[in-house]
Tab-separated table of C-alpha atoms and ligand atoms in Angstrom:
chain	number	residue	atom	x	y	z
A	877	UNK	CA	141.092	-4.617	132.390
A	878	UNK	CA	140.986	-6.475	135.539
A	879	UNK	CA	141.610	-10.593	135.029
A	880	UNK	CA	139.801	-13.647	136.653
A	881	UNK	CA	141.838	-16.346	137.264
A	882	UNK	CA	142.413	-19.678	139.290
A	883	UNK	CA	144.163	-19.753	142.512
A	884	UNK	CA	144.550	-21.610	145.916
A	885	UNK	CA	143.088	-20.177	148.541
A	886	UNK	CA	143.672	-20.516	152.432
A	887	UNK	CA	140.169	-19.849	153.408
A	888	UNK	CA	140.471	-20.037	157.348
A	889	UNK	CA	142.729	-21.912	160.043
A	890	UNK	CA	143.330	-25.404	159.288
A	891	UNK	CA	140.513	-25.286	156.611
A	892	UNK	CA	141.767	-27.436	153.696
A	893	UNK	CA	142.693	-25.161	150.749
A	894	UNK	CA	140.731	-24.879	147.553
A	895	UNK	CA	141.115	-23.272	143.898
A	896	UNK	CA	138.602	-20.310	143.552
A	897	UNK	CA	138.824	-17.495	140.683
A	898	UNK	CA	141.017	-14.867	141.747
A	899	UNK	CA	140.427	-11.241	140.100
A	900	UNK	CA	143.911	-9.683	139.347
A	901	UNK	CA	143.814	-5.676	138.759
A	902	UNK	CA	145.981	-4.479	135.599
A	903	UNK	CA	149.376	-3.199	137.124
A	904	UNK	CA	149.636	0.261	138.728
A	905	UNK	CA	153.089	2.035	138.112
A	906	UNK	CA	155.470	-0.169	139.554
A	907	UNK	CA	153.493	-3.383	139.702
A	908	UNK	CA	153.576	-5.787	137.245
A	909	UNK	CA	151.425	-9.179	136.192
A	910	UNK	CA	153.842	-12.112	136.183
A	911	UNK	CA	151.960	-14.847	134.299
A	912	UNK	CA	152.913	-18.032	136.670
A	913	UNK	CA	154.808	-20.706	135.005
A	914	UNK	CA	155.605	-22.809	138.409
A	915	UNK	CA	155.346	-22.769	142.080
A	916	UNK	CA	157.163	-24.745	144.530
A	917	UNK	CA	154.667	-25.928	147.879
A	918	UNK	CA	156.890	-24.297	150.993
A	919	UNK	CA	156.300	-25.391	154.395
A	920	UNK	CA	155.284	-21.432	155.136
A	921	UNK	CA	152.400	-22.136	152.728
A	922	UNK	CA	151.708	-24.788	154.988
A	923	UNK	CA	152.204	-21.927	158.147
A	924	UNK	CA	150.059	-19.700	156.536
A	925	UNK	CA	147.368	-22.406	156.326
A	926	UNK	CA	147.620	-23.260	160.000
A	927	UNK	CA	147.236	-19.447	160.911
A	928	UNK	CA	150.680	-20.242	161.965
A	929	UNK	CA	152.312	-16.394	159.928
A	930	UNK	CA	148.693	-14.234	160.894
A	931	UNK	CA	145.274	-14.248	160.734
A	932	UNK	CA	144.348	-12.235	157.673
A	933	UNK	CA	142.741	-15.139	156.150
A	934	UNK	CA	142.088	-15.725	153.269
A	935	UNK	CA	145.552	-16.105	151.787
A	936	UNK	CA	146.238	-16.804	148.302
A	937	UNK	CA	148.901	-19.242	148.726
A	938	UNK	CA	152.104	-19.720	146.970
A	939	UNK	CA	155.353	-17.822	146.670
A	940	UNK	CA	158.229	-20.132	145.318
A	941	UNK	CA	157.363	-19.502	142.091
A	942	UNK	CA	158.845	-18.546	138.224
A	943	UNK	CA	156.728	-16.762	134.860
A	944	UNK	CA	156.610	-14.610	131.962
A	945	UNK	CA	156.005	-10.821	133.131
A	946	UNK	CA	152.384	-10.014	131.374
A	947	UNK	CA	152.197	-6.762	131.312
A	948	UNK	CA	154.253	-3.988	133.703
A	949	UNK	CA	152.371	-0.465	135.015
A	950	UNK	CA	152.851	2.490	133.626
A	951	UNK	CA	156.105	4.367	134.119
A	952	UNK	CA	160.081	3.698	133.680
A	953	UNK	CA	160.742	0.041	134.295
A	954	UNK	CA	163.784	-2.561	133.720
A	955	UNK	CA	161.011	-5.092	133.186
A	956	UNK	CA	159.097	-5.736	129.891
A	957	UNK	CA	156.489	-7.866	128.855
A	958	UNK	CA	157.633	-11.155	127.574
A	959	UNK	CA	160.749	-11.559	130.218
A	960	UNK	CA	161.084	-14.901	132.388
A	961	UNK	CA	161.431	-13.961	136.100
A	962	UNK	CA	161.968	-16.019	139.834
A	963	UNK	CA	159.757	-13.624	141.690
A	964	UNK	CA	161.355	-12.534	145.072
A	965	UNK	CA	159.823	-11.909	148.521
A	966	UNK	CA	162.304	-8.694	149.345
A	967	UNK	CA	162.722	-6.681	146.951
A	968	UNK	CA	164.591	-3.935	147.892
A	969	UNK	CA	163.670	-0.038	148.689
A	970	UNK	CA	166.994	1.612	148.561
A	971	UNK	CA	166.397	3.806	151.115
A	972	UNK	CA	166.041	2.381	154.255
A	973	UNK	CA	169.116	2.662	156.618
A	974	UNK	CA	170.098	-0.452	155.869
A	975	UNK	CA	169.854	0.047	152.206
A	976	UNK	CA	171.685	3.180	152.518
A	977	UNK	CA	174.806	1.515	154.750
A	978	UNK	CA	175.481	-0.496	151.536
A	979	UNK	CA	173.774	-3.623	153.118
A	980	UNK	CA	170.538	-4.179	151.114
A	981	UNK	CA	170.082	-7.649	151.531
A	982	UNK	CA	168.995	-6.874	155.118
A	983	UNK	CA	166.482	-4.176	153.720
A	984	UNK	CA	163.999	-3.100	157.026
A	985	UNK	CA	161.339	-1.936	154.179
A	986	UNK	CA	160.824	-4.412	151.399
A	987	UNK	CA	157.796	-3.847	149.413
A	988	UNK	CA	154.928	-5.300	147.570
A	989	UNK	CA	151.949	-4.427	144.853
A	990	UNK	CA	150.098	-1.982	146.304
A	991	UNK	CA	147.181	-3.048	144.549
A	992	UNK	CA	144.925	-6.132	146.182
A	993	UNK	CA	143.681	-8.686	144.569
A	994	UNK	CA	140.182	-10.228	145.314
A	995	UNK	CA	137.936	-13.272	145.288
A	996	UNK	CA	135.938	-12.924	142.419
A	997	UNK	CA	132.315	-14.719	144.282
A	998	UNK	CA	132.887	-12.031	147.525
A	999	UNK	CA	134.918	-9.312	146.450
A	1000	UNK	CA	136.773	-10.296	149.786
A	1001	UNK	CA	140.761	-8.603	149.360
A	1002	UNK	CA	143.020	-11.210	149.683
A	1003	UNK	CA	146.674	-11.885	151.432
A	1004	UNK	CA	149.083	-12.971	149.215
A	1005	UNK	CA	151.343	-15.530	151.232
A	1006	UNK	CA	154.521	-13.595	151.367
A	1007	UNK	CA	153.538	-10.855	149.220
A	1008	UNK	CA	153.158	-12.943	146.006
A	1009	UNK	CA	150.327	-15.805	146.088
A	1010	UNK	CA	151.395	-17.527	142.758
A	1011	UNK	CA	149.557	-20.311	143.313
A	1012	UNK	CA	147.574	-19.165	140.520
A	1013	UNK	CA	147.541	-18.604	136.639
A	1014	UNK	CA	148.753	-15.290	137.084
A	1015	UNK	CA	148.974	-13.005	139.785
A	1016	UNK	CA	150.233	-9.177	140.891
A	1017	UNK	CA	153.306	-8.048	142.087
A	1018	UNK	CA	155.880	-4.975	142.727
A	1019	UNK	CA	158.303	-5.032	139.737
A	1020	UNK	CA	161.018	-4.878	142.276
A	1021	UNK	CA	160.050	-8.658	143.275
A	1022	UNK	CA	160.663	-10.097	139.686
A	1023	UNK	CA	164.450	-10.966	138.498
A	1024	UNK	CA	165.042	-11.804	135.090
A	1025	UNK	CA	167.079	-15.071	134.515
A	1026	UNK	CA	168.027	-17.126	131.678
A	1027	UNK	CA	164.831	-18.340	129.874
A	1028	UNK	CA	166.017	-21.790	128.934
A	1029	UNK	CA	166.000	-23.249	132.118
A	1030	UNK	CA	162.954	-25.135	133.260
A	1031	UNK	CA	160.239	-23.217	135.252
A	1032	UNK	CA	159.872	-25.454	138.012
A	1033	UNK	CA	163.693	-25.235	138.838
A	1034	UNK	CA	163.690	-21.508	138.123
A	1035	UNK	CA	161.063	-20.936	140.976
A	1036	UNK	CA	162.749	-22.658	143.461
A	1037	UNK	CA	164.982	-20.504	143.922
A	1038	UNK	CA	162.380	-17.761	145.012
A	1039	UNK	CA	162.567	-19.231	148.317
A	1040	UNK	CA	163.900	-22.475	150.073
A	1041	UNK	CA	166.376	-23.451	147.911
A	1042	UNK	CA	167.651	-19.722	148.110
A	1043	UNK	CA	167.367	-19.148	151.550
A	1044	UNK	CA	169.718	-23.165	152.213
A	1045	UNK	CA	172.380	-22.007	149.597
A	1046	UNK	CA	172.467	-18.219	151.068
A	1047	UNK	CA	172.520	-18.925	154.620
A	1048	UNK	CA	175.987	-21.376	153.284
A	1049	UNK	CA	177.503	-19.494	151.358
A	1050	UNK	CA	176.234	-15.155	152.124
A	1051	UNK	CA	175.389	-15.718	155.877
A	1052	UNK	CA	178.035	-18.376	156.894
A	1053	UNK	CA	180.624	-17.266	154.310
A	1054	UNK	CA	181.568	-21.084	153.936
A	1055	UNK	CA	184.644	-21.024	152.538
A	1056	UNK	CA	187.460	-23.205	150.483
A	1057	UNK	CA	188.346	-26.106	153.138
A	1058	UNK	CA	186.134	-25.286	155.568
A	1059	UNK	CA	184.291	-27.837	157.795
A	1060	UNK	CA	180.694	-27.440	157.124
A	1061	UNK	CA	177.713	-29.294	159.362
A	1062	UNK	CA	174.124	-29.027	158.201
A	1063	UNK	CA	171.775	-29.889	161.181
A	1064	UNK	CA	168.087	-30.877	159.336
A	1065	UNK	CA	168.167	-31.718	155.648
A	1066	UNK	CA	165.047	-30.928	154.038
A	1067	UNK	CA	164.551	-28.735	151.312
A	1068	UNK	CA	166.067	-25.788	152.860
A	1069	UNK	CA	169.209	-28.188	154.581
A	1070	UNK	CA	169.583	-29.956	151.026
A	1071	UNK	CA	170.336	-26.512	149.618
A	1072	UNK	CA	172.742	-25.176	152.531
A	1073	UNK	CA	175.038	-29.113	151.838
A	1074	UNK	CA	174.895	-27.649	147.811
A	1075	UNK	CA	175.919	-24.313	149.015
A	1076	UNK	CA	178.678	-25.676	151.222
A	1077	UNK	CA	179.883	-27.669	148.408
A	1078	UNK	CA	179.789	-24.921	145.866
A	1079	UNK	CA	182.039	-22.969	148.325
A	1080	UNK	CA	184.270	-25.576	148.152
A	1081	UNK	CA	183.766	-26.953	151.870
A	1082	UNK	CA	186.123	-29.933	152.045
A	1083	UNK	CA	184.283	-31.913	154.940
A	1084	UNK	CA	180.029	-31.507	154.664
A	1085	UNK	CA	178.334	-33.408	157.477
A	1086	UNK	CA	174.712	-33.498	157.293
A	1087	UNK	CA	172.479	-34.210	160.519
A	1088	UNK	CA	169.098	-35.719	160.525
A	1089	UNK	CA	166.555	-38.162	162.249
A	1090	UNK	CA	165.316	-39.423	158.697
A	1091	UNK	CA	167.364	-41.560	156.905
A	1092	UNK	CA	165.898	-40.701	153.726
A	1093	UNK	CA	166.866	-37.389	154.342
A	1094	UNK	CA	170.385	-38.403	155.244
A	1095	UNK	CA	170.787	-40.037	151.460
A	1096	UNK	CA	169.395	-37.312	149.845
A	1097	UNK	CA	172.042	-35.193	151.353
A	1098	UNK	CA	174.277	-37.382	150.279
A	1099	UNK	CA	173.133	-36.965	146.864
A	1100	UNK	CA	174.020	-33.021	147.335
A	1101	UNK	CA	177.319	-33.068	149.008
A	1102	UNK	CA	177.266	-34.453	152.135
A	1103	UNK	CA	180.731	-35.713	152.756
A	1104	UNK	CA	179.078	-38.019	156.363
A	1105	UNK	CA	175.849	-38.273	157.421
A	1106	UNK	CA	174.579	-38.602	161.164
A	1107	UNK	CA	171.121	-39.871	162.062
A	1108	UNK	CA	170.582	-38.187	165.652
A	1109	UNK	CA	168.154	-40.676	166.308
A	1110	UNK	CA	170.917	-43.435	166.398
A	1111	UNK	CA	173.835	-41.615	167.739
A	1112	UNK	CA	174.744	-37.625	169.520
A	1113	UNK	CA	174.936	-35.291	166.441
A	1114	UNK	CA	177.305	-32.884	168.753
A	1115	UNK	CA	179.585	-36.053	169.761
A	1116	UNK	CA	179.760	-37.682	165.703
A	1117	UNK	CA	180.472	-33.707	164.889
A	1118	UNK	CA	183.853	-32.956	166.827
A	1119	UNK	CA	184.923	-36.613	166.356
A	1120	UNK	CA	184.512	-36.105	162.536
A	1121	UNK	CA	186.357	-32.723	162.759
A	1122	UNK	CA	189.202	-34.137	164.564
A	1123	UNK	CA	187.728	-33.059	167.856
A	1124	UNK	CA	186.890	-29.129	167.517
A	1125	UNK	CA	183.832	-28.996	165.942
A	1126	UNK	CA	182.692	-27.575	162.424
A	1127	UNK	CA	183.526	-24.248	160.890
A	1128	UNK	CA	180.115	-23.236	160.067
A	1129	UNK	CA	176.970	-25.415	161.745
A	1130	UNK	CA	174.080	-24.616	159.729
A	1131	UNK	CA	170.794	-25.496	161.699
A	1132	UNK	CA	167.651	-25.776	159.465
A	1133	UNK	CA	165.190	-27.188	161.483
A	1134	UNK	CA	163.914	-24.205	163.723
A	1135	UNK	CA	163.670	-25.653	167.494
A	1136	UNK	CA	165.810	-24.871	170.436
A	1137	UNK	CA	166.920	-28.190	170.842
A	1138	UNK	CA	168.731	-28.088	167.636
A	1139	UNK	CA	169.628	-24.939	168.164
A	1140	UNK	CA	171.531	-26.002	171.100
A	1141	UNK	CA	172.824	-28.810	169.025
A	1142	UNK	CA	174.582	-26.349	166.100
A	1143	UNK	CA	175.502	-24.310	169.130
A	1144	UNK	CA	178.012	-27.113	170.655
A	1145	UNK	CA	178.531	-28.636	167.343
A	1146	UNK	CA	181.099	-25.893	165.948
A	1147	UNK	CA	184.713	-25.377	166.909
A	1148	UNK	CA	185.709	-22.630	168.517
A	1149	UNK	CA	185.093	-18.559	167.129
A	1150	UNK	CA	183.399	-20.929	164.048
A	1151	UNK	CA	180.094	-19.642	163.300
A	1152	UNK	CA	176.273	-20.831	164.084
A	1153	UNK	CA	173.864	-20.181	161.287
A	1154	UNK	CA	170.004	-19.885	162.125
A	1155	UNK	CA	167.881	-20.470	158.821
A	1156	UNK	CA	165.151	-22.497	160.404
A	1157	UNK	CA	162.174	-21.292	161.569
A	1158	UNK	CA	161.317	-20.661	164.764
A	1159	UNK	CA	157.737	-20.256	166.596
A	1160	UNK	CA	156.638	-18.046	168.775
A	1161	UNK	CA	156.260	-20.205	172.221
A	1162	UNK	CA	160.319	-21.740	171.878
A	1163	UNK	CA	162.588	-20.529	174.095
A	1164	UNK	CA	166.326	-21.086	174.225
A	1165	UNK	CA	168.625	-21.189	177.661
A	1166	UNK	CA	171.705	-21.489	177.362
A	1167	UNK	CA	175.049	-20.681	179.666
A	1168	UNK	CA	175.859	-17.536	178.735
A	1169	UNK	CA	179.837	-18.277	180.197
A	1170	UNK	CA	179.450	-20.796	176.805
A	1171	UNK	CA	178.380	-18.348	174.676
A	1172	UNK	CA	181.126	-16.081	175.578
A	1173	UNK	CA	183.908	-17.953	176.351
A	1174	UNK	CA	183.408	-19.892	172.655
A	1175	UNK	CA	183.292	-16.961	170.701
A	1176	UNK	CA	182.911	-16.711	167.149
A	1177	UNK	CA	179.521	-15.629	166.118
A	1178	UNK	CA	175.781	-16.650	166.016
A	1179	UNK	CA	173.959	-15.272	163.019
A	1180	UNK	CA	170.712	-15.638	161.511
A	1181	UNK	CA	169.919	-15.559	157.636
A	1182	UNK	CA	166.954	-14.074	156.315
A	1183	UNK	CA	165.621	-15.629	153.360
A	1184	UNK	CA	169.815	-17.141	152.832
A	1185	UNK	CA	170.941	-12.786	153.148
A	1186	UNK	CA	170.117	-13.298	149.241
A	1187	UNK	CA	169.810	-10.190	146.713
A	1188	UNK	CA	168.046	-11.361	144.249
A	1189	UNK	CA	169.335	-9.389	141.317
A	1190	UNK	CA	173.037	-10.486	142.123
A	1191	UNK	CA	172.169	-14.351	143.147
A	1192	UNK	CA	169.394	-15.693	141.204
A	1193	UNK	CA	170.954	-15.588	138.165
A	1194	UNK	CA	174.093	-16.389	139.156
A	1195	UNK	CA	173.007	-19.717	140.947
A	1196	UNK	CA	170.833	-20.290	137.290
A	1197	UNK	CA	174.393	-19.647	135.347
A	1198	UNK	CA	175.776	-22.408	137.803
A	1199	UNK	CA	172.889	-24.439	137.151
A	1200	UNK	CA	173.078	-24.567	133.742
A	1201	UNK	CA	177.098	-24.995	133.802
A	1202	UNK	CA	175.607	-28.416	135.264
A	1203	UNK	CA	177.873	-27.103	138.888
A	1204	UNK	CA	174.865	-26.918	141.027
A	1205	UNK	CA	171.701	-29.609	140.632
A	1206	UNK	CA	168.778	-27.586	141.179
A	1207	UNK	CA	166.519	-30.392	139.776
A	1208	UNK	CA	167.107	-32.961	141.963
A	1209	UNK	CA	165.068	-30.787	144.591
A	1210	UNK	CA	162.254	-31.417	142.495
A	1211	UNK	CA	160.628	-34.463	143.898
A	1212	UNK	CA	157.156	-34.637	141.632
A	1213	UNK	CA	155.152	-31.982	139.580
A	1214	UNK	CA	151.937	-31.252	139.878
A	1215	UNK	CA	148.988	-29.470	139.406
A	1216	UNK	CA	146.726	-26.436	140.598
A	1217	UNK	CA	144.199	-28.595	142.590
A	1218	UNK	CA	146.913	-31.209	143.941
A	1219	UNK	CA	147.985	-28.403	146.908
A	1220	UNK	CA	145.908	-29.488	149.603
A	1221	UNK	CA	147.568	-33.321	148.897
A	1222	UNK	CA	150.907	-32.579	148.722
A	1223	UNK	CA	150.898	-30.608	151.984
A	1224	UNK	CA	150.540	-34.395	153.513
A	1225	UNK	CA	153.012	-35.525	151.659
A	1226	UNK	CA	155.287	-32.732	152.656
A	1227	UNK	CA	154.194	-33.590	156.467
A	1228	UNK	CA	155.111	-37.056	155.823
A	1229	UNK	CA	158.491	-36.099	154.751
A	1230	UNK	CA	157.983	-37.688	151.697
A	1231	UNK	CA	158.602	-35.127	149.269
A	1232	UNK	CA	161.942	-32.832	149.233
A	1233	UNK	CA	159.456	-30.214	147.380
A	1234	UNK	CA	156.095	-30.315	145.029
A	1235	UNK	CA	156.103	-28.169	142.146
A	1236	UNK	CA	152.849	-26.769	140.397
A	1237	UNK	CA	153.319	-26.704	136.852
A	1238	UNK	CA	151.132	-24.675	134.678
B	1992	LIG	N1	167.041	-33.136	164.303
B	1992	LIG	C1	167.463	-33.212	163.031
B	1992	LIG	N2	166.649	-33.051	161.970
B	1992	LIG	C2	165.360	-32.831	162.222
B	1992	LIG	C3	164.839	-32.724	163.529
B	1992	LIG	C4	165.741	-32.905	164.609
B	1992	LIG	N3	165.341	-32.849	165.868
B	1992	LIG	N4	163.515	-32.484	163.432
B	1992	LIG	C5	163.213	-32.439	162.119
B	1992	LIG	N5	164.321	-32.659	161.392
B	1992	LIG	C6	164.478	-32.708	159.950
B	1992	LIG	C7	163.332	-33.367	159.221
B	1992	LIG	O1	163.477	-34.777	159.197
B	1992	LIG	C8	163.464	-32.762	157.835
B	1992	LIG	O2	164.327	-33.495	157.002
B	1992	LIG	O3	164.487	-31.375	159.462
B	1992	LIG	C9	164.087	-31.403	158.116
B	1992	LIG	C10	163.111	-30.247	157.903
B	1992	LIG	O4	162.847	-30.223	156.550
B	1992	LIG	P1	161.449	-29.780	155.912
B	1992	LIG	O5	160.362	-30.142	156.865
B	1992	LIG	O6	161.422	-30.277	154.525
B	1992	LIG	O7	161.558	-28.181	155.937
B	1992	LIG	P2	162.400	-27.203	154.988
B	1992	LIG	O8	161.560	-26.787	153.861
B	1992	LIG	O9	163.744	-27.755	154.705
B	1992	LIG	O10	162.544	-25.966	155.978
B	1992	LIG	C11	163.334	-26.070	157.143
B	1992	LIG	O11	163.431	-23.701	157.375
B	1992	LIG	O12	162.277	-22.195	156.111
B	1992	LIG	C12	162.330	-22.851	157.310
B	1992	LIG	O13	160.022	-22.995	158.025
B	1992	LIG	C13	161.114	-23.724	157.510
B	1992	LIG	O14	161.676	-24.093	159.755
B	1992	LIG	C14	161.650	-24.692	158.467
B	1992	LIG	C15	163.091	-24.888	158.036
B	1993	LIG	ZN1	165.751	-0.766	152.246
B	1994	LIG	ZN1	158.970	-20.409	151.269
């Protein structure tokens, strides 16, 4: 029988969010109810607020985010009631061409529940931010989108992963294929930056430079990994870059920010054939010029990394096994808990750059 439940919903553009009861349908074959343990708040919750992703308000906000499956649809299925998952925002179809060249983690045709789920007061359908919306007691999603992981570690760690933290590490270590010795810099060290300095560390990077124009953010990374720091308020990141890698530039530039100016920063910033890695966000209106004699004649190559080129099934619990080896923090990106009705708040916060990331706890 269908469920009602409490969740935060995205009414309209730039309308502050609220908690509303949320009806969740039972699971059709190949769906499953993940009962929500904790959600990170992502600056694409924030996008989705904004009208910033679409406009197929309301969204039920909330994707970063780990549970107990409830109960899975009928049918074969890996997953079974009672298992701890980090629910995923691409979960794979396996036969896309990408899928079938061996290279799922670029899948063109990732999935969700098929099902909707409504507002209970309207019956309005609503649009789960990224396919998920676990900003709420429970909520519905395609079994493909929940990995199981160890069960001791906490929640709130666990669901990190589902996104930022993820998307930093991958676009290190899968996208820029940081390796042992390698000059690393990281160009905007928020969440998703923090987790690219861990990444490069984890690969065994041997100089980690992290860029920002916040010196909080600067010791944080330190905290991470970051072998320097540069504030590019104070001094040129692309200058303190090559003189810190004995004039060439880094291996592997990292820009997690999202704006051409950045962009252009990472671009100069690595040595030559070394590798630019896009994991920030752009928007639609940015534009980048550059002289295409540059982007030629310095080689190497410019890459973007989609949610960090992560698969889920192999990396999640890998990165929990490191976790819990004590070789890779993942609570210091943690920066408060909170709960249901505290969304709306800690978006400020988030704007403020106070927070590295707010985590509902249920
Ligand atoms: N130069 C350097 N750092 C900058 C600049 C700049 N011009 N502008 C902003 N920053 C820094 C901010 O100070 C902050 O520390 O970039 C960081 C961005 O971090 P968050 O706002 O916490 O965002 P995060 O969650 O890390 O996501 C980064 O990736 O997933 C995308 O949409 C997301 O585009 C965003 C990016
Ligand atoms: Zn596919
Ligand atoms: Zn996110």
């Amino acid at each position: 029988m269908a469920q009602q439940v409490r969740g935060v919903i995205a009414p309209g553009k730039n309308e502050p969010v609220r908690v509303e009861t949320v009806v969740v349908p039972d699971p059709a074959p190949g769906e499953a109810v993940v009962q929500v343990q904790a959600c990170g708040v992502c600056h694409t919750d924030l996008h989705y607020k904004q009208g910033g992703i679409n406009d197929d308000f309301p969204f039920l906000l909330g994707h970063e985010a780990a549970g107990v499956v409830e109960s899975v649809g009928p049918g074969p299925s890996d997953l079974e009631p009672g298992d701890f998952v980090i629910l995923n925002w691409r979960a794979v179809c396996g036969q896309c061409r990408a899928c079938k060249r061996g290279r799922p983690w670029y899948c063109f045709d990732t999935h969700n529940a098929s099902q909707q789920m409504t507002l209970a007061d309207s019956g309005r359908a609503l649009s789960p931010a990224l396919g998920i919306g676990a900003f709420a007691e429970k909520t519905l999603v395609a079994a493909g989108q929940c990995t199981k992981v160890d069960p001791s570690v906490s929640p709130a760690v666990a669901g990190l992963l589902g996104c930022g933290v993820m998307a930093g590490i991958g676009a290190a270590i899968n996208t820029g294929a940081v390796g042992r010795g390698d000059s690393v810099a990281v160009i905007g060290c928020g969440g998703v930056g923090d987790a690219a300095v861990a990444g490069a560390r984890l690969a065994g990077a041997a100089r980690i430079i992290a860029v920002d124009i916040d010196a909080r953010k600067l010791r944080t990374a330190e905290s991470m990994g970051a072998t320097h720091t540069v504030d590019s308020t104070k001094t040129d990141p692309v200058e303190a870059i090559r003189e810190l890698t004995g004039g060439f530039g880094a291996d592997v530039v990292i820009e997690a920010v999202g704006r051409p100016e950045t962009y252009e920063q990472a671009f100069y910033a690595r040595d030559l054939a070394g590798t630019v890695v896009l994991v920030g966000v752009p928007t639609p209106e940015m534009r980048l010029e550059l002289p295409l004699l540059d982007v030629f004649g310095r080689g190497g190559s410019l890459k973007s990394s989609w949610y960090g080129d992560c698969l889920p099934d192999r990396d999640f619990p890998m990165l929990i096994d490191l976790h819990q080896q004590g070789r890779l923090d993942l609570e210091k990106f943690v920066t408060e808990r909170i709960a249901l009705d505290e969304v709306e708040e800690s978006f400020a916060r988030m704007e403020a750059g106070d927070v590295l990331r707010s985590v509902v706890v249920f």
